[in-house]
Structures are given as structure tokens and as C-alpha cells.
Amino acid sequence: MLQKSASFPGIQGPIVTIVMDGYGIAKSDVGSAIAAARKPTLDRLFANYPNITLRAHGVAVGMPSDEDMGNSEVGHNAIGAGQVYSQGASLVADAIASGSIWQGAAWQQIVAGARAGRGVIHFIGLFSDGNVHSHIDHLRAMILRAREEGVPAVRVHILIDGRDVPETSALEYVLPFEAFLAELCRDGFDARIASGGGRMNITMDRYEANWNMVEKGWHTHVLGEGEQYESASEAVKVLRVKLPGTIDQDLPPFVIASDGRPVGTIEDGDSVIFFNFRGDRSIEITRAFEEKSFDKFDRIRVPSVTYAGMLQYDGDLKLPKRFLVDPPAILDTMGEWFAKSGITQFACSETQKFGHVTYFWNGNRSNKFDGETYQEVLSDVVPFEQRPWMKAAEIADAMIEALNSGQYRTLRCNFANGDMVGHTGSFRAATMAIEAVDLQLARILPVVQALGGVALITADHGNADEMYEIDKKTKQPAQNPDGSFKAKTSHTLNPVPFILYDAVTGGRLGLKQLPSAGLSNIAATITHLLGFEKHAKWDESLLEVK
Ligand SMILES: O=C(O)[C@H](O)COP(=O)(O)O
Ligand SMILES: [Mn+2]
Ligand SMILES: [Mn+2]
């Protein structure tokens, strides 16, 4: 049990945490869809209520360096755990640097498995240096090691990014990588890219939003079915001409073939490494490889392979069974300790972010703690620039109903809009995304007040706050050859807001802007508002009681 606070009895009503995904505080208004949005509720909150900024990127959320932007996994992990752990990106980089990854049973089984079969290791994963789901340096290191250990062949199945890196940067990765593989193809070693496609088109679905993406990925990587090209660079170039305006993340699948035959189907006896370290978008394809009674789509042919994930993606489901690097052992989360202390919890989002406020929040565990209630609002399966409001209204409906039920001491939700629409690169749609969230805050907050509660409004990282690549010299949006602005689809390095909506104590509460204040201070702050002492491992509360 958490101890009751000696100094503060807690707020009587519900404590609500609202995560506005992808809402950062930019240094300049240039290219900010947030600055351009009409958002009277947020404006009023910033003007009239205690608010500070929180660090949401780099080492403050367990990333290797402050050059690394934040992301939903590390952000929600830090919020939910109240502590900062070295995250997948750091753990994998360290395991490679120290060589411990090669000593692990999983790597050795991958190599032995391939040797006992046709001698092929397949690598499937997100092909960039975004460091959100994967890093291309990890892929290169594994290929070099496989060669050193005498594995005769590797096949690489590339998921083209353009979402954590610039939107049409694919060739900046593909061309040097093709040269890298060509250089290695000596002394009987045979390494090729075998298939690929845009990450938002195939394979990397999450939270079961659209299994069809994974089915397309299976047909592409495993069965080798689809449009054939001579090389990945040719595929990217031809597809760009064929489908003008299609950004990298949406590129259709392609198969590399020679004389009409795919160069790298996945066969019995092969080894397969899914080299993403982040779990949400790795779980479905992993299930397709591992589950015996898999029923999400017809796999047609199921090769018997030695499969490993870069990390274990779900600690409750033990998925995958084999993994190259141990995930962070995220212990003593807020969800767990609230459960132990009899504090009821309600969590809600739409499909695209549902796991963020449940699975990521609870340290990458898919099981509920006692006293937790989850509600998922089904996301549309559409390009989100066409529906920037997404399911914000339905999430607010669910929150209001849960608040009025009187059953929950704490409630949390995630509004996906700023992030999911921010990733599309559409400035206009992103302003509407922010406006949609603002409109729903205006509905939820009066209900919180009427029940004698308070709300914390924050975000997990930036995104809609910078919608254009900024030219470093002019500080103005960078331009494409045709004069249009270069869209920025990725997250930002900016801090995020932390607002205390308190319309019930007559201004007794404030927030402390500690220099180190970050997402990991939120758990203790919520706990403080509930009238409990924080867990000893958590970073401190930012609440000020006057
Ligand atoms: O998976 C994605 O959509 C992006 O790579 C990162 O976005 P998220 O961290 O906000 O989910
Ligand atoms: Mn996010
Ligand atoms: Mn995002």
C-alpha cells in the first residue's frame, strides 16, 4: 500500500490525466500547427491555471542521447512508471557495443538454426535511424556478425520509414545499404534486400487496428508475392514516379526478384530476426510467425523457422519466446501501486493509442491490474488527414460517462490527434486535429470540476508543433524543388506542457518548474493529488500546496 500523505489530504473528486499525443511547446511559431490552431480552451488553461513544461525527449525518457526525440513508448513508460529506465534503443546499442548480444542464447540459436537449414538468416524491420522502433546500425552490426560467424546468406526485408525520419528519405538509407551489402558479397557470402514496403502500408500495424497490413507483409516477405523489381532502390524510384505524392511510409509492397523468381522467400529451416526493439508494431507479425492456431488471416504457407525479436515485446504474453536483448525491467509502476492501494483506475483511448494508456503505461504489460477498467474506442482505418478529428469526441463521451459513474478515483485518456495527424505531414489537417482536442477538453473539464476533481493536461512528446523541416540558416520552412514547404512527419525534441486544471481549491495548488522536471514526475504528482506519498522509486511530485 502507498502511505497516506501526512501533509495533504488529497482532492475529494476524481484525478484525471489527459495526454494530448504529439503536442509539444515549440520555440517558434513558424510551422507550428499548434500556434495556427484556434484553441480557446487551451489558451485559457495556459493563461489562468498553473502550468510548466516537462522534458519528454533524450535521456530524460531513457533514450541514448539528447539528440533522440521522444516517442509514445518511452513517454508513456516514463509517465506510468514514474521512473526513467534505459530503453530499448539504449539497451540494444549497449548490447552490441559490449558484444553481449552475440553471447546470448537467442543469437546463438538463430545462427545454429540457419546453419542446420539452408543457411539463411532473414532480417525484417523498420529501415532507418529514427531510433523509435529500430536503428539501421543494429541491422548492419548483425549482418557483419552473421558473416563473421560463417552464415552463408542473409536476406533483408525493409520497412521504409519516412515517419520517424524525413518523409521522402528512403534512398538516403537504401543506396548506401545496397552498397554495403554488395561490398560484403565476397568469399561465398550472399546478402540481398529481398522485399519491402512502406511501414504504414505493410507489416507494422499496431493494437490490431488493421490486420490486413500484416497479411500484406506476410505475402511480401514470406511468400515473395507482389510486384517484382530488380533492387530496392529501383522499386523506390519507380514507385515514386508511378504514385506521385505518395510519401515513404505509404509506399506499396515490393518483392526483389531475379529472372522472375523472388530472391528471398522465407522457407523451412531459415532463421528470422524481427529487428525492431519497440513492441507495439512488432507484436502482430510476431504472432503470425509464432502462433500455432493463428486465425487473423490465412498464412497460406507457414515456414518452420527459428524466430527471434530484438526484444521481448510483451512481458505478460511472453512474446516473442526468443529475443536477442532483455527489455527494460519496468517495475513498481503507478498502475500496480494504485491497484495495491485500492485506487480505481479508468483508461481510455482509440485503437491507435489504446495500448499507449494501458500496455505502455503499465510497463509493456498487456494484463490489467486489479481495479483497472479499460475502454477502447475503435479507430477509423483511413488516412487521418481525411479525418483529423479522429475519435476525440467519442473518447470524451467515454471519459464523461466514466467520470459521472462515480466509480473511478483516477482516470486517464490519450487523444491521438496531434500525433497521428502530425505524422501525415498535412499542416491544415494538423491544425484541425488540435482544434478537435481543444473542443473535447471544453467538454471534459467542466465535468471534472462539477465532481470536485482536478485534471492534469500534458503530452508524451511533440509532433504537431513542427510541421515543416526548418532551414537551419534562414529559420524559415525548408522548400522542395517545386517551392512547396518540406513537411516534417516526425516527432520533435520540444518539451511538453503540464497544466493543472484546478477549479476547486480556490488556487491553493501550484506546479513547481524544477529544472529536471520530466514525464517521470507525473506519477508522483498524481499520487500527491490523491493524498498519498509516492513510491520510493518514483521521481518527485511537482505539486505545490500553498
Ligand atoms: O509508430 C509510430 O507511429 C511512430 O513511429 C512513432 O509515433 P508514436 O511514438 O507517437 O506512436
Ligand atoms: Mn505519442
Ligand atoms: Mn507519433
mmCIF file of C-alpha atoms in Angstrom, residues 124-396:
data_model
loop_
_atom_site.group_PDB
_atom_site.id
_atom_site.type_symbol
_atom_site.label_atom_id
_atom_site.label_comp_id
_atom_site.label_asym_id
_atom_site.label_seq_id
_atom_site.Cartn_x
_atom_site.Cartn_y
_atom_site.Cartn_z
ATOM 1 C CA ILE A 124 12.722 -7.835 -41.087
ATOM 2 C CA GLY A 125 12.232 -4.391 -39.586
ATOM 3 C CA LEU A 126 11.978 -0.636 -39.818
ATOM 4 C CA PHE A 127 14.734 0.584 -42.084
ATOM 5 C CA SER A 128 16.009 3.919 -40.764
ATOM 6 C CA ASP A 129 17.980 5.541 -37.986
ATOM 7 C CA GLY A 130 14.859 7.011 -36.350
ATOM 8 C CA ASN A 131 15.668 5.089 -33.149
ATOM 9 C CA VAL A 132 11.977 4.938 -32.263
ATOM 10 C CA HIS A 133 11.317 1.335 -33.306
ATOM 11 C CA SER A 134 14.728 0.332 -34.642
ATOM 12 C CA HIS A 135 18.126 1.571 -35.780
ATOM 13 C CA ILE A 136 19.814 0.645 -39.048
ATOM 14 C CA ASP A 137 23.184 0.442 -37.243
ATOM 15 C CA HIS A 138 21.864 -2.550 -35.267
ATOM 16 C CA LEU A 139 20.952 -4.249 -38.546
ATOM 17 C CA ARG A 140 24.378 -3.614 -40.031
ATOM 18 C CA ALA A 141 26.107 -4.962 -36.927
ATOM 19 C CA MET A 142 24.090 -8.176 -37.016
ATOM 20 C CA ILE A 143 24.790 -8.750 -40.704
ATOM 21 C CA LEU A 144 28.519 -8.252 -40.150
ATOM 22 C CA ARG A 145 28.466 -10.653 -37.239
ATOM 23 C CA ALA A 146 26.488 -13.281 -39.175
ATOM 24 C CA ARG A 147 29.114 -13.103 -41.914
ATOM 25 C CA GLU A 148 31.940 -13.402 -39.385
ATOM 26 C CA GLU A 149 30.300 -16.460 -37.898
ATOM 27 C CA GLY A 150 30.168 -18.108 -41.302
ATOM 28 C CA VAL A 151 26.447 -17.836 -42.021
ATOM 29 C CA PRO A 152 26.332 -18.110 -45.820
ATOM 30 C CA ALA A 153 23.337 -15.885 -46.649
ATOM 31 C CA VAL A 154 21.214 -13.072 -45.302
ATOM 32 C CA ARG A 155 18.027 -11.597 -46.711
ATOM 33 C CA VAL A 156 16.740 -8.222 -45.558
ATOM 34 C CA HIS A 157 13.079 -7.199 -45.683
ATOM 35 C CA ILE A 158 12.917 -3.443 -45.354
ATOM 36 C CA LEU A 159 10.035 -1.430 -43.961
ATOM 37 C CA ILE A 160 10.512 2.022 -45.379
ATOM 38 C CA ASP A 161 10.157 4.736 -42.769
ATOM 39 C CA GLY A 162 9.531 8.396 -43.632
ATOM 40 C CA ARG A 163 7.660 8.813 -40.324
ATOM 41 C CA ASP A 164 10.444 8.945 -37.746
ATOM 42 C CA VAL A 165 12.795 10.417 -40.378
ATOM 43 C CA PRO A 166 12.169 12.876 -43.259
ATOM 44 C CA GLU A 167 9.173 11.901 -45.355
ATOM 45 C CA THR A 168 10.963 11.025 -48.605
ATOM 46 C CA SER A 169 14.368 9.990 -47.293
ATOM 47 C CA ALA A 170 14.211 6.285 -48.284
ATOM 48 C CA LEU A 171 17.018 6.398 -50.816
ATOM 49 C CA GLU A 172 19.351 8.006 -48.290
ATOM 50 C CA TYR A 173 19.170 4.683 -46.470
ATOM 51 C CA VAL A 174 18.662 2.245 -49.351
ATOM 52 C CA LEU A 175 21.518 3.319 -51.627
ATOM 53 C CA PRO A 176 24.334 3.177 -49.048
ATOM 54 C CA PHE A 177 22.900 -0.042 -47.678
ATOM 55 C CA GLU A 178 22.845 -1.701 -51.091
ATOM 56 C CA ALA A 179 26.483 -0.680 -51.479
ATOM 57 C CA PHE A 180 27.243 -2.054 -48.004
ATOM 58 C CA LEU A 181 25.703 -5.437 -48.890
ATOM 59 C CA ALA A 182 27.395 -5.552 -52.288
ATOM 60 C CA GLU A 183 30.739 -4.961 -50.603
ATOM 61 C CA LEU A 184 30.117 -7.897 -48.250
ATOM 62 C CA CYS A 185 29.238 -10.319 -51.046
ATOM 63 C CA ARG A 186 32.680 -11.897 -51.264
ATOM 64 C CA ASP A 187 34.103 -15.273 -50.320
ATOM 65 C CA GLY A 188 30.794 -17.027 -50.800
ATOM 66 C CA PHE A 189 28.731 -14.661 -48.640
ATOM 67 C CA ASP A 190 25.421 -13.718 -50.214
ATOM 68 C CA ALA A 191 23.442 -10.748 -48.859
ATOM 69 C CA ARG A 192 20.461 -9.076 -50.547
ATOM 70 C CA ILE A 193 17.457 -6.971 -49.823
ATOM 71 C CA ALA A 194 14.570 -9.331 -50.579
ATOM 72 C CA SER A 195 11.378 -7.348 -50.129
ATOM 73 C CA GLY A 196 9.926 -4.207 -48.656
ATOM 74 C CA GLY A 197 7.207 -1.619 -48.491
ATOM 75 C CA GLY A 198 6.066 1.443 -46.592
ATOM 76 C CA ARG A 199 5.758 0.879 -42.844
ATOM 77 C CA MET A 200 2.187 2.239 -42.790
ATOM 78 C CA ASN A 201 1.230 0.018 -45.713
ATOM 79 C CA ILE A 202 2.534 -3.377 -44.600
ATOM 80 C CA THR A 203 3.593 -5.396 -41.551
ATOM 81 C CA MET A 204 3.805 -2.724 -38.819
ATOM 82 C CA ASP A 205 0.162 -2.436 -37.738
ATOM 83 C CA ARG A 206 -0.434 -1.984 -34.023
ATOM 84 C CA TYR A 207 -3.129 -2.802 -31.495
ATOM 85 C CA GLU A 208 -4.989 -4.862 -34.118
ATOM 86 C CA ALA A 209 -6.153 -1.719 -35.894
ATOM 87 C CA ASN A 210 -5.742 -3.281 -39.354
ATOM 88 C CA TRP A 211 -4.572 -6.892 -39.678
ATOM 89 C CA ASN A 212 -4.708 -6.530 -43.442
ATOM 90 C CA MET A 213 -1.384 -4.649 -43.246
ATOM 91 C CA VAL A 214 0.235 -7.661 -41.625
ATOM 92 C CA GLU A 215 -1.323 -10.041 -44.136
ATOM 93 C CA LYS A 216 0.146 -7.968 -46.979
ATOM 94 C CA GLY A 217 3.503 -8.049 -45.208
ATOM 95 C CA TRP A 218 3.340 -11.841 -44.880
ATOM 96 C CA HIS A 219 2.632 -12.240 -48.583
ATOM 97 C CA THR A 220 5.524 -9.923 -49.369
ATOM 98 C CA HIS A 221 8.267 -11.120 -47.013
ATOM 99 C CA VAL A 222 7.394 -14.792 -46.517
ATOM 100 C CA LEU A 223 5.666 -15.846 -49.729
ATOM 101 C CA GLY A 224 7.515 -13.447 -52.033
ATOM 102 C CA GLU A 225 4.294 -12.434 -53.784
ATOM 103 C CA GLY A 226 3.843 -8.994 -55.283
ATOM 104 C CA GLU A 227 5.223 -6.569 -57.820
ATOM 105 C CA GLN A 228 8.760 -7.512 -58.723
ATOM 106 C CA TYR A 229 11.774 -5.229 -59.003
ATOM 107 C CA GLU A 230 15.473 -5.730 -59.610
ATOM 108 C CA SER A 231 16.530 -3.891 -56.468
ATOM 109 C CA ALA A 232 15.051 -1.901 -53.615
ATOM 110 C CA SER A 233 16.399 1.369 -54.982
ATOM 111 C CA GLU A 234 14.740 0.639 -58.316
ATOM 112 C CA ALA A 235 11.481 -0.153 -56.527
ATOM 113 C CA VAL A 236 11.517 3.133 -54.618
ATOM 114 C CA LYS A 237 12.354 5.166 -57.707
ATOM 115 C CA VAL A 238 9.734 3.517 -59.923
ATOM 116 C CA LEU A 239 7.007 3.618 -57.286
ATOM 117 C CA ARG A 240 7.603 7.323 -56.697
ATOM 118 C CA VAL A 241 7.060 8.029 -60.380
ATOM 119 C CA LYS A 242 4.056 5.726 -60.575
ATOM 120 C CA LEU A 243 2.397 7.142 -57.465
ATOM 121 C CA PRO A 244 3.296 10.809 -57.320
ATOM 122 C CA GLY A 245 2.786 12.374 -53.909
ATOM 123 C CA THR A 246 2.985 9.060 -52.061
ATOM 124 C CA ILE A 247 5.299 9.551 -49.104
ATOM 125 C CA ASP A 248 7.687 6.821 -47.952
ATOM 126 C CA GLN A 249 5.607 5.439 -45.103
ATOM 127 C CA ASP A 250 2.743 4.686 -47.521
ATOM 128 C CA LEU A 251 4.730 3.090 -50.371
ATOM 129 C CA PRO A 252 3.168 -0.182 -51.566
ATOM 130 C CA PRO A 253 4.908 -3.526 -51.091
ATOM 131 C CA PHE A 254 7.567 -4.795 -53.487
ATOM 132 C CA VAL A 255 9.499 -8.002 -53.990
ATOM 133 C CA ILE A 256 13.060 -8.227 -55.288
ATOM 134 C CA ALA A 257 13.365 -10.882 -57.976
ATOM 135 C CA SER A 258 15.917 -12.230 -60.358
ATOM 136 C CA ASP A 259 14.732 -13.926 -63.554
ATOM 137 C CA GLY A 260 11.175 -13.674 -62.280
ATOM 138 C CA ARG A 261 11.975 -15.532 -59.050
ATOM 139 C CA PRO A 262 11.881 -13.780 -55.663
ATOM 140 C CA VAL A 263 15.374 -13.737 -54.168
ATOM 141 C CA GLY A 264 14.351 -14.197 -50.568
ATOM 142 C CA THR A 265 11.185 -16.068 -49.658
ATOM 143 C CA ILE A 266 11.195 -17.439 -46.117
ATOM 144 C CA GLU A 267 11.489 -21.205 -46.103
ATOM 145 C CA ASP A 268 11.546 -24.117 -43.640
ATOM 146 C CA GLY A 269 14.790 -24.166 -41.700
ATOM 147 C CA ASP A 270 15.544 -20.435 -42.117
ATOM 148 C CA SER A 271 16.119 -18.085 -39.190
ATOM 149 C CA VAL A 272 14.187 -14.825 -38.863
ATOM 150 C CA ILE A 273 15.035 -11.779 -36.752
ATOM 151 C CA PHE A 274 12.465 -9.032 -36.400
ATOM 152 C CA PHE A 275 14.915 -6.265 -35.590
ATOM 153 C CA ASN A 276 12.570 -3.628 -34.140
ATOM 154 C CA PHE A 277 13.092 -3.161 -30.443
ATOM 155 C CA ARG A 278 9.772 -1.407 -29.808
ATOM 156 C CA GLY A 279 6.816 -3.686 -29.208
ATOM 157 C CA ASP A 280 3.541 -2.117 -30.344
ATOM 158 C CA ARG A 281 4.117 -2.546 -34.063
ATOM 159 C CA SER A 282 6.094 -5.798 -33.673
ATOM 160 C CA ILE A 283 3.525 -7.902 -31.892
ATOM 161 C CA GLU A 284 1.192 -8.788 -34.757
ATOM 162 C CA ILE A 285 3.845 -10.013 -37.214
ATOM 163 C CA THR A 286 5.472 -11.897 -34.340
ATOM 164 C CA ARG A 287 2.168 -13.634 -33.605
ATOM 165 C CA ALA A 288 1.887 -14.595 -37.278
ATOM 166 C CA PHE A 289 5.283 -16.321 -37.043
ATOM 167 C CA GLU A 290 4.855 -17.861 -33.601
ATOM 168 C CA GLU A 291 1.200 -18.741 -33.005
ATOM 169 C CA LYS A 292 0.181 -22.296 -33.836
ATOM 170 C CA SER A 293 -3.546 -21.643 -34.005
ATOM 171 C CA PHE A 294 -3.249 -18.258 -35.638
ATOM 172 C CA ASP A 295 -6.575 -17.094 -37.101
ATOM 173 C CA LYS A 296 -6.155 -13.433 -38.061
ATOM 174 C CA PHE A 297 -5.593 -14.231 -41.742
ATOM 175 C CA ASP A 298 -4.755 -17.226 -43.890
ATOM 176 C CA ARG A 299 -0.982 -17.512 -43.919
ATOM 177 C CA ILE A 300 -1.155 -19.945 -46.896
ATOM 178 C CA ARG A 301 2.274 -21.394 -46.047
ATOM 179 C CA VAL A 302 3.830 -21.325 -42.585
ATOM 180 C CA PRO A 303 7.559 -21.963 -42.726
ATOM 181 C CA SER A 304 9.110 -23.645 -39.731
ATOM 182 C CA VAL A 305 11.740 -21.110 -38.691
ATOM 183 C CA THR A 306 13.912 -20.092 -35.743
ATOM 184 C CA TYR A 307 12.343 -16.736 -34.878
ATOM 185 C CA ALA A 308 13.640 -14.006 -32.593
ATOM 186 C CA GLY A 309 12.590 -10.474 -31.799
ATOM 187 C CA MET A 310 15.142 -7.823 -30.958
ATOM 188 C CA LEU A 311 13.492 -7.515 -27.527
ATOM 189 C CA GLN A 312 10.647 -9.227 -25.771
ATOM 190 C CA TYR A 313 7.650 -7.142 -26.803
ATOM 191 C CA ASP A 314 5.089 -8.199 -24.188
ATOM 192 C CA GLY A 315 6.136 -9.304 -20.724
ATOM 193 C CA ASP A 316 2.735 -10.806 -19.880
ATOM 194 C CA LEU A 317 2.210 -12.722 -23.112
ATOM 195 C CA LYS A 318 5.930 -13.640 -23.256
ATOM 196 C CA LEU A 319 6.054 -12.566 -26.860
ATOM 197 C CA PRO A 320 8.221 -13.490 -28.640
ATOM 198 C CA LYS A 321 9.596 -16.528 -26.894
ATOM 199 C CA ARG A 322 13.095 -15.861 -28.193
ATOM 200 C CA PHE A 323 14.651 -12.377 -28.071
ATOM 201 C CA LEU A 324 18.142 -11.027 -28.504
ATOM 202 C CA VAL A 325 18.233 -8.384 -25.757
ATOM 203 C CA ASP A 326 16.379 -8.260 -22.448
ATOM 204 C CA PRO A 327 13.782 -5.472 -22.328
ATOM 205 C CA PRO A 328 13.927 -2.899 -19.526
ATOM 206 C CA ALA A 329 12.565 -4.488 -16.352
ATOM 207 C CA ILE A 330 9.946 -1.851 -15.617
ATOM 208 C CA LEU A 331 8.840 -2.472 -12.037
ATOM 209 C CA ASP A 332 6.693 -0.716 -9.458
ATOM 210 C CA THR A 333 4.549 1.223 -11.877
ATOM 211 C CA MET A 334 1.838 3.623 -10.828
ATOM 212 C CA GLY A 335 -0.818 1.213 -12.173
ATOM 213 C CA GLU A 336 0.478 -1.590 -9.979
ATOM 214 C CA TRP A 337 0.759 0.507 -6.824
ATOM 215 C CA PHE A 338 -2.599 2.173 -7.289
ATOM 216 C CA ALA A 339 -4.082 -1.316 -7.614
ATOM 217 C CA LYS A 340 -2.333 -2.398 -4.406
ATOM 218 C CA SER A 341 -3.674 0.708 -2.660
ATOM 219 C CA GLY A 342 -7.295 0.195 -3.712
ATOM 220 C CA ILE A 343 -7.311 3.192 -6.082
ATOM 221 C CA THR A 344 -9.643 2.514 -9.001
ATOM 222 C CA GLN A 345 -8.388 3.435 -12.477
ATOM 223 C CA PHE A 346 -10.098 4.052 -15.810
ATOM 224 C CA ALA A 347 -8.111 4.192 -19.061
ATOM 225 C CA CYS A 348 -9.438 5.101 -22.470
ATOM 226 C CA SER A 349 -8.228 5.869 -25.962
ATOM 227 C CA GLU A 350 -8.988 4.993 -29.540
ATOM 228 C CA THR A 351 -7.360 1.917 -31.093
ATOM 229 C CA GLN A 352 -4.301 3.750 -32.452
ATOM 230 C CA LYS A 353 -3.309 4.824 -28.944
ATOM 231 C CA PHE A 354 -5.197 2.335 -26.801
ATOM 232 C CA GLY A 355 -2.121 0.351 -25.853
ATOM 233 C CA HIS A 356 -0.324 3.577 -25.005
ATOM 234 C CA VAL A 357 -2.529 4.258 -21.953
ATOM 235 C CA THR A 358 -2.733 0.563 -20.984
ATOM 236 C CA TYR A 359 0.209 -1.569 -22.163
ATOM 237 C CA PHE A 360 2.915 1.137 -22.361
ATOM 238 C CA TRP A 361 1.521 2.882 -19.265
ATOM 239 C CA ASN A 362 1.906 -0.329 -17.275
ATOM 240 C CA GLY A 363 5.479 -1.057 -18.405
ATOM 241 C CA ASN A 364 4.760 -3.051 -21.591
ATOM 242 C CA ARG A 365 2.382 -5.482 -19.939
ATOM 243 C CA SER A 366 -0.927 -6.333 -21.534
ATOM 244 C CA ASN A 367 -2.669 -7.668 -18.407
ATOM 245 C CA LYS A 368 -4.779 -5.363 -16.240
ATOM 246 C CA PHE A 369 -4.095 -4.689 -12.586
ATOM 247 C CA ASP A 370 -6.943 -5.094 -10.082
ATOM 248 C CA GLY A 371 -9.309 -2.157 -10.154
ATOM 249 C CA GLU A 372 -8.380 -1.084 -13.684
ATOM 250 C CA THR A 373 -11.076 -0.645 -16.347
ATOM 251 C CA TYR A 374 -10.123 -0.167 -19.981
ATOM 252 C CA GLN A 375 -12.259 1.233 -22.751
ATOM 253 C CA GLU A 376 -11.192 1.190 -26.382
ATOM 254 C CA VAL A 377 -12.924 3.341 -28.999
ATOM 255 C CA LEU A 378 -12.369 1.765 -32.418
ATOM 256 C CA SER A 379 -10.241 3.951 -34.694
ATOM 257 C CA ASP A 380 -11.199 4.536 -38.297
ATOM 258 C CA VAL A 381 -8.981 2.833 -40.865
ATOM 259 C CA VAL A 382 -8.414 5.877 -43.100
ATOM 260 C CA PRO A 383 -5.606 8.302 -43.841
ATOM 261 C CA PHE A 384 -6.002 10.526 -40.811
ATOM 262 C CA GLU A 385 -5.515 13.786 -42.715
ATOM 263 C CA GLN A 386 -9.010 12.983 -44.071
ATOM 264 C CA ARG A 387 -10.493 12.734 -40.537
ATOM 265 C CA PRO A 388 -8.327 14.921 -38.282
ATOM 266 C CA TRP A 389 -10.953 14.839 -35.547
ATOM 267 C CA MET A 390 -10.426 11.077 -35.333
ATOM 268 C CA LYS A 391 -12.327 9.710 -32.292
ATOM 269 C CA ALA A 392 -11.704 12.638 -29.951
ATOM 270 C CA ALA A 393 -15.425 13.186 -29.364
ATOM 271 C CA GLU A 394 -16.081 9.522 -28.618
ATOM 272 C CA ILE A 395 -13.154 9.420 -26.188
ATOM 273 C CA ALA A 396 -14.593 12.471 -24.426
#
